C-alpha positions as semicolon CSV with decimal commas, in nm:
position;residue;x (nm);y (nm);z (nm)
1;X;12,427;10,090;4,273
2;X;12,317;9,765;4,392
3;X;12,698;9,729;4,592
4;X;12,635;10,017;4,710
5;X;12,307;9,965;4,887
6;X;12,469;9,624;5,017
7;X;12,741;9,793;5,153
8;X;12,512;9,995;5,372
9;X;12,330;9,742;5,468
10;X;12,602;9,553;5,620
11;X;12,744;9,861;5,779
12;X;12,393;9,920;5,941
13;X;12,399;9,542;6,072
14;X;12,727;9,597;6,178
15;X;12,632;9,878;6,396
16;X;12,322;9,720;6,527
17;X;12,544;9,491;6,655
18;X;12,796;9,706;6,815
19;X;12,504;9,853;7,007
20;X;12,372;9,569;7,117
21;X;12,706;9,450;7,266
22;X;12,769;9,744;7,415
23;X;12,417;9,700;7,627
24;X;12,499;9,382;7,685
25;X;12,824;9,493;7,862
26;X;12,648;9,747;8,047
27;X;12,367;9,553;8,157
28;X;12,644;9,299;8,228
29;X;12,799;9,579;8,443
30;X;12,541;9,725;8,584
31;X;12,420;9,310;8,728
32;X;12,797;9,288;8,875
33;X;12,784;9,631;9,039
34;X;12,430;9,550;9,188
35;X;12,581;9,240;9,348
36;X;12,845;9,407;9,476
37;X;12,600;9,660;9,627
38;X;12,325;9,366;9,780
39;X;12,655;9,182;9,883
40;X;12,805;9,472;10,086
41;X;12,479;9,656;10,130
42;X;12,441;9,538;10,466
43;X;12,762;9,610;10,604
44;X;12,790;9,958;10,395
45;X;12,437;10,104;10,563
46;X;12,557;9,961;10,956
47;X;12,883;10,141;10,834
48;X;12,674;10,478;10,758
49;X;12,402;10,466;11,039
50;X;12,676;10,395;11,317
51;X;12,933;10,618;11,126
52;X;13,207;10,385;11,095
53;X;13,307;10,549;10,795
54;X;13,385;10,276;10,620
55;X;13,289;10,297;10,220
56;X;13,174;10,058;9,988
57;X;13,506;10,103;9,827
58;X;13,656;9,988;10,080
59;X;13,445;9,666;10,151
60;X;13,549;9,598;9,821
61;X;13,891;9,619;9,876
62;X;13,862;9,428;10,208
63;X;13,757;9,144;10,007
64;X;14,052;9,176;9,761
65;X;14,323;9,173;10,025
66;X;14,079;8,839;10,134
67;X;14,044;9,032;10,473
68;X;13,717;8,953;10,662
69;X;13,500;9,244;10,615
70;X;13,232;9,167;10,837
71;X;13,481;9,129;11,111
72;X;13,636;9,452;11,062
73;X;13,292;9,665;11,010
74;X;13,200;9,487;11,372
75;X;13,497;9,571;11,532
76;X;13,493;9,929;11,451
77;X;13,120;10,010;11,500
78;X;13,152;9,868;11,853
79;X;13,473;10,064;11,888
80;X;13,272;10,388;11,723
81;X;12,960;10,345;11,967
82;X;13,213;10,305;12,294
83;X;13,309;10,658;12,185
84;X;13,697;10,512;12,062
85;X;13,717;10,696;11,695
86;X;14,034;10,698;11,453
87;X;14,172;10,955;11,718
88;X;14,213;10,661;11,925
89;X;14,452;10,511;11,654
90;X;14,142;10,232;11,547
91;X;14,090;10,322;11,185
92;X;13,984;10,045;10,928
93;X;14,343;10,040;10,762
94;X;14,459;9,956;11,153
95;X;14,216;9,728;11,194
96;X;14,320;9,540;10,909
97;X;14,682;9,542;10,889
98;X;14,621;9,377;11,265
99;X;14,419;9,077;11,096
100;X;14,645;9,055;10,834
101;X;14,915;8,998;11,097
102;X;14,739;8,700;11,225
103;X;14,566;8,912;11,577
104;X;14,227;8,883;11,720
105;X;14,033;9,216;11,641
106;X;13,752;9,146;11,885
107;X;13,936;9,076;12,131
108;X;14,160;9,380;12,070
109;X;13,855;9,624;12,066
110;X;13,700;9,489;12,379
111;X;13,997;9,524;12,554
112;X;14,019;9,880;12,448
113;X;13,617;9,950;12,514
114;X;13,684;9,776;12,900
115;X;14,016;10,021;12,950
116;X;13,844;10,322;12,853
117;X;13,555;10,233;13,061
118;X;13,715;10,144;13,345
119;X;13,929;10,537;13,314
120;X;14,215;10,446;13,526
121;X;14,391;10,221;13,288
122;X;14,583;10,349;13,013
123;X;14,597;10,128;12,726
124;X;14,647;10,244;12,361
125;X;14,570;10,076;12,029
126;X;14,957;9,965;11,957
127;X;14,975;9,850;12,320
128;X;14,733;9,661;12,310
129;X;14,763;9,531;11,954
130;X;15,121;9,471;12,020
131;X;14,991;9,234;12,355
132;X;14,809;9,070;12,131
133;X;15,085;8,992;11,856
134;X;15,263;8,826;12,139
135;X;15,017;8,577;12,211
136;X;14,930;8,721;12,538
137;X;14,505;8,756;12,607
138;X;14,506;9,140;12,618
139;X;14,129;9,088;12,729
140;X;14,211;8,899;13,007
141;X;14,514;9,128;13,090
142;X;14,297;9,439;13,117
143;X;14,016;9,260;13,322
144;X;14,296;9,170;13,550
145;X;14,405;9,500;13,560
146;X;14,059;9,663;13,687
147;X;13,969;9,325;13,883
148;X;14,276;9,187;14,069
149;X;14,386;8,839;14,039
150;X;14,443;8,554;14,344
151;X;14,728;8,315;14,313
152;X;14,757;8,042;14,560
153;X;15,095;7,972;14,652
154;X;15,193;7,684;14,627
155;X;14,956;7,638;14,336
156;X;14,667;7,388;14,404
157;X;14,820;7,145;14,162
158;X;15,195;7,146;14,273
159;X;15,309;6,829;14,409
160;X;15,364;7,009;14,783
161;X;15,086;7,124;14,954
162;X;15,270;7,386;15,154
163;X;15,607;7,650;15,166
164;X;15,819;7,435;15,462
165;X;16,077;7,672;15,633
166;X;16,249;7,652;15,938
167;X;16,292;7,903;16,212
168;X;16,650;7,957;16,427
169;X;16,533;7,728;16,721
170;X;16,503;7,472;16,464
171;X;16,098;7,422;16,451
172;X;15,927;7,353;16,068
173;X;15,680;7,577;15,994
174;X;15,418;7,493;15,704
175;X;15,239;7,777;15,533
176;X;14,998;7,867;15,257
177;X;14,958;8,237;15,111
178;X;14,754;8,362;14,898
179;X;14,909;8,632;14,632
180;X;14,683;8,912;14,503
181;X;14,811;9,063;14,185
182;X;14,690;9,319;13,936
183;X;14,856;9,295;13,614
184;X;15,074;9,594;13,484
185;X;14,960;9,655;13,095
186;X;15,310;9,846;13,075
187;X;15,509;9,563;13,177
188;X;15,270;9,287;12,979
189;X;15,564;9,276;12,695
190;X;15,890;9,140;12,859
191;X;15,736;9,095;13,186
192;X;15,786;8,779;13,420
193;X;15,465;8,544;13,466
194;X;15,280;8,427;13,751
195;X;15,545;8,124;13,776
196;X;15,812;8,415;13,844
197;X;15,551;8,592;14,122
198;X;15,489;8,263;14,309
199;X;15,851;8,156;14,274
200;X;15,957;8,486;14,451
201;X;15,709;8,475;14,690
202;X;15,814;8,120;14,751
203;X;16,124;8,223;14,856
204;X;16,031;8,555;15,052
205;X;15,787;8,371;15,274
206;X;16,104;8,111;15,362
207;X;16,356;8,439;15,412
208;X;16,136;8,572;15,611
209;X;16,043;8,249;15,836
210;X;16,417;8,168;15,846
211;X;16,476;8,496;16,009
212;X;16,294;8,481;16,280
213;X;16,443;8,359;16,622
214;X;16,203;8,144;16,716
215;X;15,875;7,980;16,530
216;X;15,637;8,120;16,821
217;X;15,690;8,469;16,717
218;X;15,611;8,416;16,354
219;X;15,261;8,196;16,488
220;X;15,179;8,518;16,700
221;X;15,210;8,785;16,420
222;X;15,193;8,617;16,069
223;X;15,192;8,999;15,912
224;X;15,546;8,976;15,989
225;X;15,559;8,724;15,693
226;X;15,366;8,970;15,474
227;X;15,571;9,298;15,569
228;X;15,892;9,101;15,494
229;X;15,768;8,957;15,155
230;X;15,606;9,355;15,079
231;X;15,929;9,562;15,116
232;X;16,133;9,331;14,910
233;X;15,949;9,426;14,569
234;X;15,924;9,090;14,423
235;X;15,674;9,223;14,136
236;X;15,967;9,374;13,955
237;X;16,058;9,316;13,603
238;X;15,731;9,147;13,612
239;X;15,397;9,127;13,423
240;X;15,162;9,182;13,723
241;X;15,168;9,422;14,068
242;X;15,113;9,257;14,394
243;X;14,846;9,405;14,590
244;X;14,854;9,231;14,931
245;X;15,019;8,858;15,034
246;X;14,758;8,676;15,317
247;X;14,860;8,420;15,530
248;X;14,605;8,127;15,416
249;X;14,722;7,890;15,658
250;X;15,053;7,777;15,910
251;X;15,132;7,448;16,064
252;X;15,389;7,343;16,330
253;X;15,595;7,118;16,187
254;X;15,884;6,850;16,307
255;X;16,159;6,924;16,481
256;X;16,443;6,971;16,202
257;X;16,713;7,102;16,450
258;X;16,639;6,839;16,714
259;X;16,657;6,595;16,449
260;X;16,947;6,741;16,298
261;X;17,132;6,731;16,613
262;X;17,100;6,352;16,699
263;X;17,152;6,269;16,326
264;X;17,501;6,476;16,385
265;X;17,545;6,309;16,738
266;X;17,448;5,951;16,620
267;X;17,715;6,047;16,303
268;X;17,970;6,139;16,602
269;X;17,931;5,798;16,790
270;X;17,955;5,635;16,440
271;X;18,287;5,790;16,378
272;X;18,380;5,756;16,747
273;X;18,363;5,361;16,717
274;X;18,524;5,363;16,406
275;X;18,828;5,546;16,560
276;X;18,809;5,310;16,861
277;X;18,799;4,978;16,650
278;X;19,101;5,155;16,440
279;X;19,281;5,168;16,788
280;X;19,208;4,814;16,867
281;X;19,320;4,630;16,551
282;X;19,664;4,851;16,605
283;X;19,705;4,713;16,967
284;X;19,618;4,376;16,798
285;X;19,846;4,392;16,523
286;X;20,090;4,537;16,751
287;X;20,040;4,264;17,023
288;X;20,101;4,033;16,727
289;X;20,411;4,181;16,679
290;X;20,538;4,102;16,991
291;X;20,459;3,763;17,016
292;X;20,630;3,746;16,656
293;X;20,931;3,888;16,819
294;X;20,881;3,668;17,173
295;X;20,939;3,333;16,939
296;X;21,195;3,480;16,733
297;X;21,386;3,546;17,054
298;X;21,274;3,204;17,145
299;X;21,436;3,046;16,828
300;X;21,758;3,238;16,897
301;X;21,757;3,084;17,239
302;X;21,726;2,766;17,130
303;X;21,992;2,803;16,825
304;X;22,201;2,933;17,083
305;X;22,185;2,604;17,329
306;X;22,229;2,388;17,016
307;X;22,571;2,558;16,990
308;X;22,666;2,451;17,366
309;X;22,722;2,086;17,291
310;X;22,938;2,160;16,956
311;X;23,147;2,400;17,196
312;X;23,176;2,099;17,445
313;X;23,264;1,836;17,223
314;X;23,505;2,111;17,028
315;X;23,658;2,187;17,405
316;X;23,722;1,797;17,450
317;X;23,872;1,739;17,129
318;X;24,124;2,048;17,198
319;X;24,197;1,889;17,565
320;X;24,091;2,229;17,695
321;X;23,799;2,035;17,853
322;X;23,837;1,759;18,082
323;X;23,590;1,489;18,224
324;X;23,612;1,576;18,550
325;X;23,555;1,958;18,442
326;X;23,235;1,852;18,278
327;X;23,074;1,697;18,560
328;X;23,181;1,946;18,809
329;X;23,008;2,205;18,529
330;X;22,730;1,951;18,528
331;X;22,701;1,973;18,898
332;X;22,685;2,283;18,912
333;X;22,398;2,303;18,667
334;X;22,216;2,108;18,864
335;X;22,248;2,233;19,204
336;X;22,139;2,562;19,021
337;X;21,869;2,372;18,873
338;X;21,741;2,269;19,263
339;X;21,785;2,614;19,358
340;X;21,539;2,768;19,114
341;X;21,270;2,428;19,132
342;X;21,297;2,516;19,570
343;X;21,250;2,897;19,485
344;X;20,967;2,836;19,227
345;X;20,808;2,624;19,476
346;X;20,839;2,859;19,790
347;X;20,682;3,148;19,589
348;X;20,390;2,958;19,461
349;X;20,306;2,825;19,819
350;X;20,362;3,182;19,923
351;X;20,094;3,336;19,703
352;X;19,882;3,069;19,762
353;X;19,880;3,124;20,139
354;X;19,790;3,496;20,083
């Protein structure tokens, strides 16, 4: 009887205790769902009042996926009170798979809240979330897009202050234009930059310079500039739309052709004088020649008369050639000799006279 009454007694201590646990687990409970509640309480009842619709639930899960709620119940009240609901495509799960993949929600939903304000841009959550993924400022894009943008071309910090082109008469014209652009949210993705816009125009403005006759008509009507640049559609496959290209400023410049021309005619006289020395060193070399074959005729000449003394001395030896022959030849040589020194003479005093 007495085991008995032990028995009991531990089962009723037993039990105690299995109720007192069990209210300390719910108490326990009941503390961690009341900090969940005063932890989200602030963003759940901004949620309800603005009708975000987003639930405790999923504040909770927010904080699971380590996703910022606070960013995220922001973003979509302001989206909610611009009148942009989930029909617009910005729902919390949207909202948060974009922050997940590393985009700015803000600036996301302000760039929707300005495109639907401004009603003639049409921009739509994936554009615009896609824009964003690509590292481009969709903000900036769409405020670009309602208020157009000025580019100076040449940019203010390029290294040349001014587009130089020449006209046909050969006169350097220096001008400055001004580029106003409005960007083209359907092109943002894949589009060319303002680099590409003020290269193009770049190059239009010198076309268009280049074509005319003479620089005078392109002082008189600068439009002519503009019109040319206009109908040649640089903004395609681009990121922006060009409104209007202004003539900011033109400058005569030098004379390029002028210049040109006595660079070519100075290059002429250069290549003139080369020819010309090229002729002279051939007369000299051939003159050189000459005299080279003058002495060599000279040296024949003189091997020649050498031989005239062997052929004497041969003739007397042979008896073909007799003493009195040789002075008679000898004679003869001489009175020959007098003839040319009286002739030489004559003709000098001759000249002389005249």
């Amino acid at each position: 009887m007495l085991n008995l009454n032990v028995s009991f007694a531990l089962l009723a201590d037993w039990g105690t205790n299995m109720i007192i646990i069990g209210l300390m687990f719910v108490v326990l409970l009941m503390l961690v769902l009341f900090g969940i509640v005063a932890f989200f309480f602030r963003l759940w009842i901004q949620s309800i009042w603005t009708g975000a619709g987003i639930t405790l639930f999923d504040l909770m899960a927010m904080t699971i996926r380590n996703v910022n709620a606070k960013m995220i119940v922001r973003g979509k009240i302001m989206a909610v009170q611009a009148g942009l609901g989930d029909s617009s495509g910005i729902t919390s799960k949207a909202l948060e798979a974009h922050y997940l993949a590393g985009g700015n929600v803000p600036q996301v939903i302000k760039s929707m809240i300005a495109a639907n304000k401004a009603k003639t841009i049409q921009l739509t959550f994936r554009e615009a979330t896609a824009i964003d993924l690509a590292g481009r400022d969709v903000l900036e894009a769409v405020q670009t897009s309602v208020y157009p943008k000025v580019i100076d071309c040449p940019p203010r910090n390029a290294k040349r202050t001014s587009l130089d082109a020449m006209a046909k008469n050969g006169i350097q014209l220096k001008v400055k234009a001004r580029v106003t652009v409005r960007a083209n949210l359907q092109r943002l993705i894949g589009g060319a930059t303002e680099e590409t816009i003020i290269g193009r125009v770049g190059e239009g403005i010198v076309s268009a310079i280049g074509s005319a006759d003479t620089h005078s008509q392109v002082l008189e009507n600068p439009d002519l500039i503009s019109k040319a640049v206009l109908s040649r559609r640089l903004d395609a496959n681009t990121a922006f739309e060009i409104v209007s290209i202004d003539i900011a400023d033109i400058d005569v410049g030098e004379n390029i052709g002028a210049r040109l021309q006595a660079d070519q005619a100075e290059a002429d006289t250069q290549v003139a004088r080369a020819r010309a020395e090229g002729r002279r060193a051939m007369a000299v070399a051939e003159e050189r020649e000459n005299l080279a074959e003058i002495e060599n005729a000279r040296a024949m000449v003189v091997d020649a008369e050498s031989e005239v003394p062997k052929a004497i001395a041969e003739a007397f030896r042979s008896g073909q050639l007799s003493i009195m022959d040789y002075y008679s030849l000898r004679n003869v040589q001489a009175d020959t000799d007098m003839r040319k020194s009286i002739a030489t003479s004559s003709n000098s005093a001759t000249s002389t006279q005249k």
